């Protein structure tokens, strides 16, 4: 084999995949970090177009109590120290933290330790390896030892990711419940924002239930698929997870895009800089 970084006997454009992946993951990472720190413009209320900057959003917070909003998945579940529900358990001393910082550790940990993403970013960012049968800048290979043993936490991040799904589904439900901020009248409606939240739950479900660790949890230790209805049910679950798993890469990449795009849309609708508001397609006020 040829020696030296990037040298190879391969004749195909092997570098295209890792390069595209590096650009895609890099953009997503920068965007999510930027938005997580921004701490503003992450939800749309029933009188669409309101900005919800926490610092100035007292009026809009009152509307939040009526349960009508389109909340960015990057900020869900919404934890505001000293606020309602979960927020009341968080000390006010942490109020300097963006609500996104409390929750992103789980989805980020889930994706960061995902078997597919590991393949992608080991190549794209760390040249470990550079590609199959392509020479890399160094010779050592120590596997996932040292700091990288943390990758073994993937299964636990998967448990957390499963818990997020009903929370995100609940966000979708809230987004189709419109409340008039003045009269408090209620009506159902569907906006582009709510459709994006729906797409987000579906894509994340496809990604999470096709996870290798999930597939192992439902069927990994089984050598009996038929003797009881519970065993048959397990088999069906495992087959379903296997179907999703076969396209795990696609679920991983597209679901990431949908999360970010849903957030971007909500940002556009709440920041006057963009000059647009959420489009209600059906019902609403
Ligand atoms: S292997 Fe990709 S999410 Fe578990």
mmCIF file of C-alpha atoms and ligand atoms in Angstrom:
data_model
loop_
_atom_site.group_PDB
_atom_site.id
_atom_site.type_symbol
_atom_site.label_atom_id
_atom_site.label_comp_id
_atom_site.label_asym_id
_atom_site.label_seq_id
_atom_site.Cartn_x
_atom_site.Cartn_y
_atom_site.Cartn_z
ATOM 1 C CA UNK A 1 0.000 0.000 0.000
ATOM 2 C CA UNK A 2 1.190 3.525 -0.729
ATOM 3 C CA UNK A 3 2.437 5.378 2.334
ATOM 4 C CA UNK A 4 1.818 8.983 3.439
ATOM 5 C CA UNK A 5 -1.283 10.895 4.479
ATOM 6 C CA UNK A 6 -4.069 10.417 1.954
ATOM 7 C CA UNK A 7 -2.012 8.064 -0.226
ATOM 8 C CA UNK A 8 -3.840 5.037 -1.523
ATOM 9 C CA UNK A 9 -4.082 2.525 -4.333
ATOM 10 C CA UNK A 10 -7.809 3.185 -4.500
ATOM 11 C CA UNK A 11 -8.978 4.822 -7.702
ATOM 12 C CA UNK A 12 -12.474 5.829 -6.597
ATOM 13 C CA UNK A 13 -13.200 9.299 -5.126
ATOM 14 C CA UNK A 14 -12.964 7.952 -1.568
ATOM 15 C CA UNK A 15 -12.459 11.437 -0.085
ATOM 16 C CA UNK A 16 -15.848 12.739 -1.155
ATOM 17 C CA UNK A 17 -17.848 11.045 1.614
ATOM 18 C CA UNK A 18 -15.688 12.133 4.571
ATOM 19 C CA UNK A 19 -15.329 15.669 3.160
ATOM 20 C CA UNK A 20 -19.061 16.120 2.688
ATOM 21 C CA UNK A 21 -19.679 14.636 6.111
ATOM 22 C CA UNK A 22 -17.119 16.928 7.728
ATOM 23 C CA UNK A 23 -18.797 19.973 6.173
ATOM 24 C CA UNK A 24 -22.305 18.828 7.080
ATOM 25 C CA UNK A 25 -21.542 17.869 10.673
ATOM 26 C CA UNK A 26 -19.405 20.969 11.146
ATOM 27 C CA UNK A 27 -22.210 23.283 10.021
ATOM 28 C CA UNK A 28 -24.766 21.486 12.202
ATOM 29 C CA UNK A 29 -22.490 21.591 15.221
ATOM 30 C CA UNK A 30 -21.757 25.298 14.854
ATOM 31 C CA UNK A 31 -25.423 26.102 14.259
ATOM 32 C CA UNK A 32 -26.650 24.127 17.296
ATOM 33 C CA UNK A 33 -24.007 25.709 19.547
ATOM 34 C CA UNK A 34 -24.812 29.189 18.281
ATOM 35 C CA UNK A 35 -28.533 28.708 18.793
ATOM 36 C CA UNK A 36 -28.073 27.074 22.179
ATOM 37 C CA UNK A 37 -26.209 30.127 23.425
ATOM 38 C CA UNK A 38 -28.555 32.594 21.762
ATOM 39 C CA UNK A 39 -31.282 31.970 24.357
ATOM 40 C CA UNK A 40 -33.936 33.794 22.368
ATOM 41 C CA UNK A 41 -36.413 33.311 19.544
ATOM 42 C CA UNK A 42 -37.034 29.666 20.273
ATOM 43 C CA UNK A 43 -40.805 29.529 20.449
ATOM 44 C CA UNK A 44 -43.794 30.877 18.598
ATOM 45 C CA UNK A 45 -47.023 31.741 20.340
ATOM 46 C CA UNK A 46 -50.565 31.695 19.151
ATOM 47 C CA UNK A 47 -50.413 35.315 18.091
ATOM 48 C CA UNK A 48 -47.667 34.381 15.717
ATOM 49 C CA UNK A 49 -44.675 36.544 15.315
ATOM 50 C CA UNK A 50 -43.983 37.449 18.947
ATOM 51 C CA UNK A 51 -40.375 37.295 19.935
ATOM 52 C CA UNK A 52 -39.861 35.311 23.094
ATOM 53 C CA UNK A 53 -36.590 36.621 24.422
ATOM 54 C CA UNK A 54 -36.628 35.503 28.044
ATOM 55 C CA UNK A 55 -35.315 38.867 29.184
ATOM 56 C CA UNK A 56 -38.276 40.767 27.765
ATOM 57 C CA UNK A 57 -40.836 38.066 27.389
ATOM 58 C CA UNK A 58 -43.004 38.453 30.494
ATOM 59 C CA UNK A 59 -46.106 38.963 28.371
ATOM 60 C CA UNK A 60 -45.433 35.978 26.216
ATOM 61 C CA UNK A 61 -44.652 33.773 29.217
ATOM 62 C CA UNK A 62 -48.223 34.323 30.414
ATOM 63 C CA UNK A 63 -49.453 32.973 27.133
ATOM 64 C CA UNK A 64 -47.195 29.967 27.597
ATOM 65 C CA UNK A 65 -49.345 29.019 30.590
ATOM 66 C CA UNK A 66 -52.266 28.453 28.258
ATOM 67 C CA UNK A 67 -50.219 25.764 26.572
ATOM 68 C CA UNK A 68 -50.158 27.085 23.064
ATOM 69 C CA UNK A 69 -46.801 27.351 21.410
ATOM 70 C CA UNK A 70 -44.429 25.997 18.818
ATOM 71 C CA UNK A 71 -41.268 25.260 20.769
ATOM 72 C CA UNK A 72 -37.901 24.663 19.152
ATOM 73 C CA UNK A 73 -36.711 21.064 19.642
ATOM 74 C CA UNK A 74 -33.333 22.477 20.663
ATOM 75 C CA UNK A 75 -35.029 23.910 23.774
ATOM 76 C CA UNK A 76 -37.386 21.076 24.637
ATOM 77 C CA UNK A 77 -38.196 20.198 27.382
ATOM 78 C CA UNK A 78 -38.023 23.859 28.320
ATOM 79 C CA UNK A 79 -36.199 24.302 31.627
ATOM 80 C CA UNK A 80 -36.086 27.795 33.047
ATOM 81 C CA UNK A 81 -34.457 27.871 36.503
ATOM 82 C CA UNK A 82 -36.966 28.981 39.098
ATOM 83 C CA UNK A 83 -39.762 28.689 36.540
ATOM 84 C CA UNK A 84 -42.735 26.330 36.375
ATOM 85 C CA UNK A 85 -42.594 22.521 36.586
ATOM 86 C CA UNK A 86 -39.076 21.112 35.966
ATOM 87 C CA UNK A 87 -37.585 24.597 36.175
ATOM 88 C CA UNK A 88 -38.678 24.889 39.826
ATOM 89 C CA UNK A 89 -36.247 22.050 40.678
ATOM 90 C CA UNK A 90 -33.303 23.916 39.168
ATOM 91 C CA UNK A 91 -31.600 26.453 41.459
ATOM 92 C CA UNK A 92 -31.842 30.081 40.427
ATOM 93 C CA UNK A 93 -28.052 30.238 40.664
ATOM 94 C CA UNK A 94 -28.036 28.469 37.276
ATOM 95 C CA UNK A 95 -30.189 31.125 35.643
ATOM 96 C CA UNK A 96 -27.162 32.226 33.612
ATOM 97 C CA UNK A 97 -27.423 28.985 31.646
ATOM 98 C CA UNK A 98 -29.425 28.864 28.479
ATOM 99 C CA UNK A 99 -32.366 26.410 28.733
ATOM 100 C CA UNK A 100 -30.805 24.545 25.811
ATOM 101 C CA UNK A 101 -27.696 23.787 27.864
ATOM 102 C CA UNK A 102 -29.700 21.747 30.380
ATOM 103 C CA UNK A 103 -31.080 19.376 27.822
ATOM 104 C CA UNK A 104 -28.761 19.205 24.823
ATOM 105 C CA UNK A 105 -26.278 16.988 26.638
ATOM 106 C CA UNK A 106 -28.572 13.984 26.103
ATOM 107 C CA UNK A 107 -29.314 14.290 22.373
ATOM 108 C CA UNK A 108 -25.717 15.403 21.799
ATOM 109 C CA UNK A 109 -24.429 12.439 23.811
ATOM 110 C CA UNK A 110 -26.755 10.103 21.939
ATOM 111 C CA UNK A 111 -25.547 11.285 18.553
ATOM 112 C CA UNK A 112 -21.935 11.671 19.621
ATOM 113 C CA UNK A 113 -21.755 8.025 20.718
ATOM 114 C CA UNK A 114 -23.938 6.663 17.863
ATOM 115 C CA UNK A 115 -22.203 3.887 15.926
ATOM 116 C CA UNK A 116 -22.874 5.588 12.615
ATOM 117 C CA UNK A 117 -21.742 9.043 13.687
ATOM 118 C CA UNK A 118 -18.592 7.551 15.179
ATOM 119 C CA UNK A 119 -17.659 6.142 11.812
ATOM 120 C CA UNK A 120 -18.426 9.482 10.180
ATOM 121 C CA UNK A 121 -16.558 11.815 12.489
ATOM 122 C CA UNK A 122 -13.594 9.537 13.179
ATOM 123 C CA UNK A 123 -12.908 9.794 9.465
ATOM 124 C CA UNK A 124 -13.985 13.357 8.807
ATOM 125 C CA UNK A 125 -12.374 15.042 11.799
ATOM 126 C CA UNK A 126 -9.761 12.725 13.278
ATOM 127 C CA UNK A 127 -8.369 10.800 10.293
ATOM 128 C CA UNK A 128 -8.699 7.660 12.372
ATOM 129 C CA UNK A 129 -8.912 6.088 9.817
ATOM 130 C CA UNK A 130 -8.784 8.467 6.857
ATOM 131 C CA UNK A 131 -10.618 5.890 4.761
ATOM 132 C CA UNK A 132 -10.548 2.171 4.023
ATOM 133 C CA UNK A 133 -7.127 1.327 2.547
ATOM 134 C CA UNK A 134 -6.071 4.989 2.658
ATOM 135 C CA UNK A 135 -2.933 5.935 4.510
ATOM 136 C CA UNK A 136 -3.493 8.106 7.570
ATOM 137 C CA UNK A 137 -1.198 10.671 9.165
ATOM 138 C CA UNK A 138 -0.173 8.390 12.053
ATOM 139 C CA UNK A 139 0.344 4.712 12.512
ATOM 140 C CA UNK A 140 -0.921 3.992 16.002
ATOM 141 C CA UNK A 141 -4.335 2.597 16.591
ATOM 142 C CA UNK A 142 -5.500 2.066 20.143
ATOM 143 C CA UNK A 143 -9.181 1.474 19.495
ATOM 144 C CA UNK A 144 -11.799 3.056 21.696
ATOM 145 C CA UNK A 145 -9.709 3.074 24.829
ATOM 146 C CA UNK A 146 -8.712 5.910 27.166
ATOM 147 C CA UNK A 147 -11.172 8.769 26.980
ATOM 148 C CA UNK A 148 -13.100 6.998 24.264
ATOM 149 C CA UNK A 149 -14.427 4.351 26.649
ATOM 150 C CA UNK A 150 -17.126 6.965 27.148
ATOM 151 C CA UNK A 151 -18.572 5.689 23.851
ATOM 152 C CA UNK A 152 -19.818 2.695 25.820
ATOM 153 C CA UNK A 153 -22.414 4.963 27.396
ATOM 154 C CA UNK A 154 -24.359 4.866 24.141
ATOM 155 C CA UNK A 155 -27.002 2.521 25.497
ATOM 156 C CA UNK A 156 -27.727 4.897 28.388
ATOM 157 C CA UNK A 157 -27.985 7.879 26.089
ATOM 158 C CA UNK A 158 -30.414 5.783 24.057
ATOM 159 C CA UNK A 159 -32.661 5.373 27.114
ATOM 160 C CA UNK A 160 -32.668 9.164 27.531
ATOM 161 C CA UNK A 161 -33.380 9.656 23.827
ATOM 162 C CA UNK A 162 -36.423 7.370 24.054
ATOM 163 C CA UNK A 163 -37.772 9.522 26.904
ATOM 164 C CA UNK A 164 -37.460 12.624 24.720
ATOM 165 C CA UNK A 165 -39.820 11.244 22.104
ATOM 166 C CA UNK A 166 -43.089 11.597 24.090
ATOM 167 C CA UNK A 167 -41.914 15.039 25.225
ATOM 168 C CA UNK A 168 -41.419 16.135 21.627
ATOM 169 C CA UNK A 169 -44.738 14.555 20.669
ATOM 170 C CA UNK A 170 -46.325 16.610 23.442
ATOM 171 C CA UNK A 171 -44.766 19.733 21.925
ATOM 172 C CA UNK A 172 -46.437 18.871 18.655
ATOM 173 C CA UNK A 173 -49.764 18.471 20.462
ATOM 174 C CA UNK A 174 -49.347 21.895 22.092
ATOM 175 C CA UNK A 175 -48.511 23.408 18.742
ATOM 176 C CA UNK A 176 -51.873 22.447 17.265
ATOM 177 C CA UNK A 177 -53.767 23.842 20.269
ATOM 178 C CA UNK A 178 -54.331 27.512 19.606
ATOM 179 C CA UNK A 179 -55.383 29.913 22.328
ATOM 180 C CA UNK A 180 -56.526 33.453 21.819
ATOM 181 C CA UNK A 181 -54.308 35.477 24.181
ATOM 182 C CA UNK A 182 -57.105 37.956 24.953
ATOM 183 C CA UNK A 183 -60.302 35.921 25.111
ATOM 184 C CA UNK A 184 -58.560 32.609 25.941
ATOM 185 C CA UNK A 185 -60.775 30.931 23.381
ATOM 186 C CA UNK A 186 -59.421 27.594 22.199
ATOM 187 C CA UNK A 187 -59.239 26.138 18.730
ATOM 188 C CA UNK A 188 -57.211 23.567 16.834
ATOM 189 C CA UNK A 189 -54.982 24.564 13.998
ATOM 190 C CA UNK A 190 -52.048 23.379 11.949
ATOM 191 C CA UNK A 191 -49.192 25.636 10.961
ATOM 192 C CA UNK A 192 -45.950 25.002 9.134
ATOM 193 C CA UNK A 193 -44.331 25.146 12.574
ATOM 194 C CA UNK A 194 -46.525 22.348 13.906
ATOM 195 C CA UNK A 195 -45.899 20.245 10.784
ATOM 196 C CA UNK A 196 -42.173 20.643 11.330
ATOM 197 C CA UNK A 197 -42.533 19.491 14.945
ATOM 198 C CA UNK A 198 -44.472 16.465 13.700
ATOM 199 C CA UNK A 199 -41.774 15.665 11.141
ATOM 200 C CA UNK A 200 -39.215 16.085 13.890
ATOM 201 C CA UNK A 201 -40.853 13.463 16.143
ATOM 202 C CA UNK A 202 -41.224 11.030 13.257
ATOM 203 C CA UNK A 203 -37.633 11.408 12.115
ATOM 204 C CA UNK A 204 -36.229 11.138 15.624
ATOM 205 C CA UNK A 205 -38.364 8.042 16.251
ATOM 206 C CA UNK A 206 -37.002 6.415 13.095
ATOM 207 C CA UNK A 207 -33.479 7.272 14.205
ATOM 208 C CA UNK A 208 -33.919 6.171 17.835
ATOM 209 C CA UNK A 209 -35.821 2.914 17.231
ATOM 210 C CA UNK A 210 -33.331 1.868 14.562
ATOM 211 C CA UNK A 211 -30.415 2.438 16.965
ATOM 212 C CA UNK A 212 -28.132 -0.592 17.265
ATOM 213 C CA UNK A 213 -28.428 -0.463 21.053
ATOM 214 C CA UNK A 214 -32.226 -0.324 20.883
ATOM 215 C CA UNK A 215 -32.296 -3.263 18.502
ATOM 216 C CA UNK A 216 -30.081 -5.176 20.887
ATOM 217 C CA UNK A 217 -32.263 -4.321 23.869
ATOM 218 C CA UNK A 218 -35.411 -5.645 22.181
ATOM 219 C CA UNK A 219 -33.928 -8.736 20.563
ATOM 220 C CA UNK A 220 -30.269 -9.135 21.421
ATOM 221 C CA UNK A 221 -30.422 -11.859 24.047
ATOM 222 C CA UNK A 222 -33.281 -13.846 22.535
ATOM 223 C CA UNK A 223 -33.040 -17.347 21.146
ATOM 224 C CA UNK A 224 -36.754 -17.939 21.273
ATOM 225 C CA UNK A 225 -39.051 -16.037 18.920
ATOM 226 C CA UNK A 226 -42.090 -18.282 18.872
ATOM 227 C CA UNK A 227 -43.008 -20.082 22.103
ATOM 228 C CA UNK A 228 -45.278 -17.407 23.590
ATOM 229 C CA UNK A 229 -47.109 -14.315 22.478
ATOM 230 C CA UNK A 230 -44.557 -12.205 24.378
ATOM 231 C CA UNK A 231 -41.735 -13.880 22.409
ATOM 232 C CA UNK A 232 -43.578 -13.322 19.129
ATOM 233 C CA UNK A 233 -44.189 -9.697 20.026
ATOM 234 C CA UNK A 234 -40.483 -9.305 20.791
ATOM 235 C CA UNK A 235 -39.659 -10.810 17.428
ATOM 236 C CA UNK A 236 -41.952 -8.378 15.639
ATOM 237 C CA UNK A 237 -40.371 -5.465 17.521
ATOM 238 C CA UNK A 238 -36.887 -6.690 16.654
ATOM 239 C CA UNK A 239 -37.775 -7.091 12.970
ATOM 240 C CA UNK A 240 -39.230 -3.592 12.904
ATOM 241 C CA UNK A 241 -36.120 -2.171 14.573
ATOM 242 C CA UNK A 242 -33.963 -4.112 12.086
ATOM 243 C CA UNK A 243 -35.813 -2.497 9.152
ATOM 244 C CA UNK A 244 -35.090 0.946 10.564
ATOM 245 C CA UNK A 245 -31.549 -0.085 11.415
ATOM 246 C CA UNK A 246 -30.807 -0.984 7.793
ATOM 247 C CA UNK A 247 -31.158 2.719 6.976
ATOM 248 C CA UNK A 248 -29.735 4.036 10.202
ATOM 249 C CA UNK A 249 -27.308 6.303 8.392
ATOM 250 C CA UNK A 250 -30.136 8.041 6.529
ATOM 251 C CA UNK A 251 -32.213 8.422 9.677
ATOM 252 C CA UNK A 252 -29.165 9.816 11.461
ATOM 253 C CA UNK A 253 -28.402 12.427 8.828
ATOM 254 C CA UNK A 254 -31.911 13.505 7.850
ATOM 255 C CA UNK A 255 -33.272 13.619 11.398
ATOM 256 C CA UNK A 256 -30.406 15.941 12.331
ATOM 257 C CA UNK A 257 -31.336 18.227 9.479
ATOM 258 C CA UNK A 258 -35.020 18.264 10.458
ATOM 259 C CA UNK A 259 -34.208 19.181 14.083
ATOM 260 C CA UNK A 260 -32.052 22.072 12.932
ATOM 261 C CA UNK A 261 -34.461 23.212 10.260
ATOM 262 C CA UNK A 262 -37.410 23.186 12.711
ATOM 263 C CA UNK A 263 -35.349 25.385 15.013
ATOM 264 C CA UNK A 264 -34.284 27.632 12.154
ATOM 265 C CA UNK A 265 -37.872 28.076 11.017
ATOM 266 C CA UNK A 266 -38.949 29.034 14.538
ATOM 267 C CA UNK A 267 -36.073 31.469 14.758
ATOM 268 C CA UNK A 268 -37.087 33.025 11.437
ATOM 269 C CA UNK A 269 -40.666 33.392 12.615
ATOM 270 C CA UNK A 270 -39.771 35.102 15.874
ATOM 271 C CA UNK A 271 -36.883 37.367 14.939
ATOM 272 C CA UNK A 272 -38.104 40.489 13.104
ATOM 273 C CA UNK A 273 -34.838 40.461 11.162
ATOM 274 C CA UNK A 274 -36.295 37.718 8.936
ATOM 275 C CA UNK A 275 -39.665 39.453 8.525
ATOM 276 C CA UNK A 276 -41.821 36.315 8.356
ATOM 277 C CA UNK A 277 -44.264 34.653 10.730
ATOM 278 C CA UNK A 278 -45.555 31.117 11.047
ATOM 279 C CA UNK A 279 -48.052 30.205 8.357
ATOM 280 C CA UNK A 280 -51.279 28.710 9.634
ATOM 281 C CA UNK A 281 -52.536 26.172 7.111
ATOM 282 C CA UNK A 282 -55.660 24.851 8.801
ATOM 283 C CA UNK A 283 -57.878 26.263 11.582
ATOM 284 C CA UNK A 284 -56.385 28.419 14.289
ATOM 285 C CA UNK A 285 -57.511 32.014 14.731
HETATM 286 S S1 LIG B 1 -26.253 3.382 16.928
HETATM 287 FE FE1 LIG B 1 -26.858 5.246 16.079
HETATM 288 S S2 LIG B 1 -28.240 5.967 17.559
HETATM 289 FE FE2 LIG B 1 -27.564 4.098 18.435
#
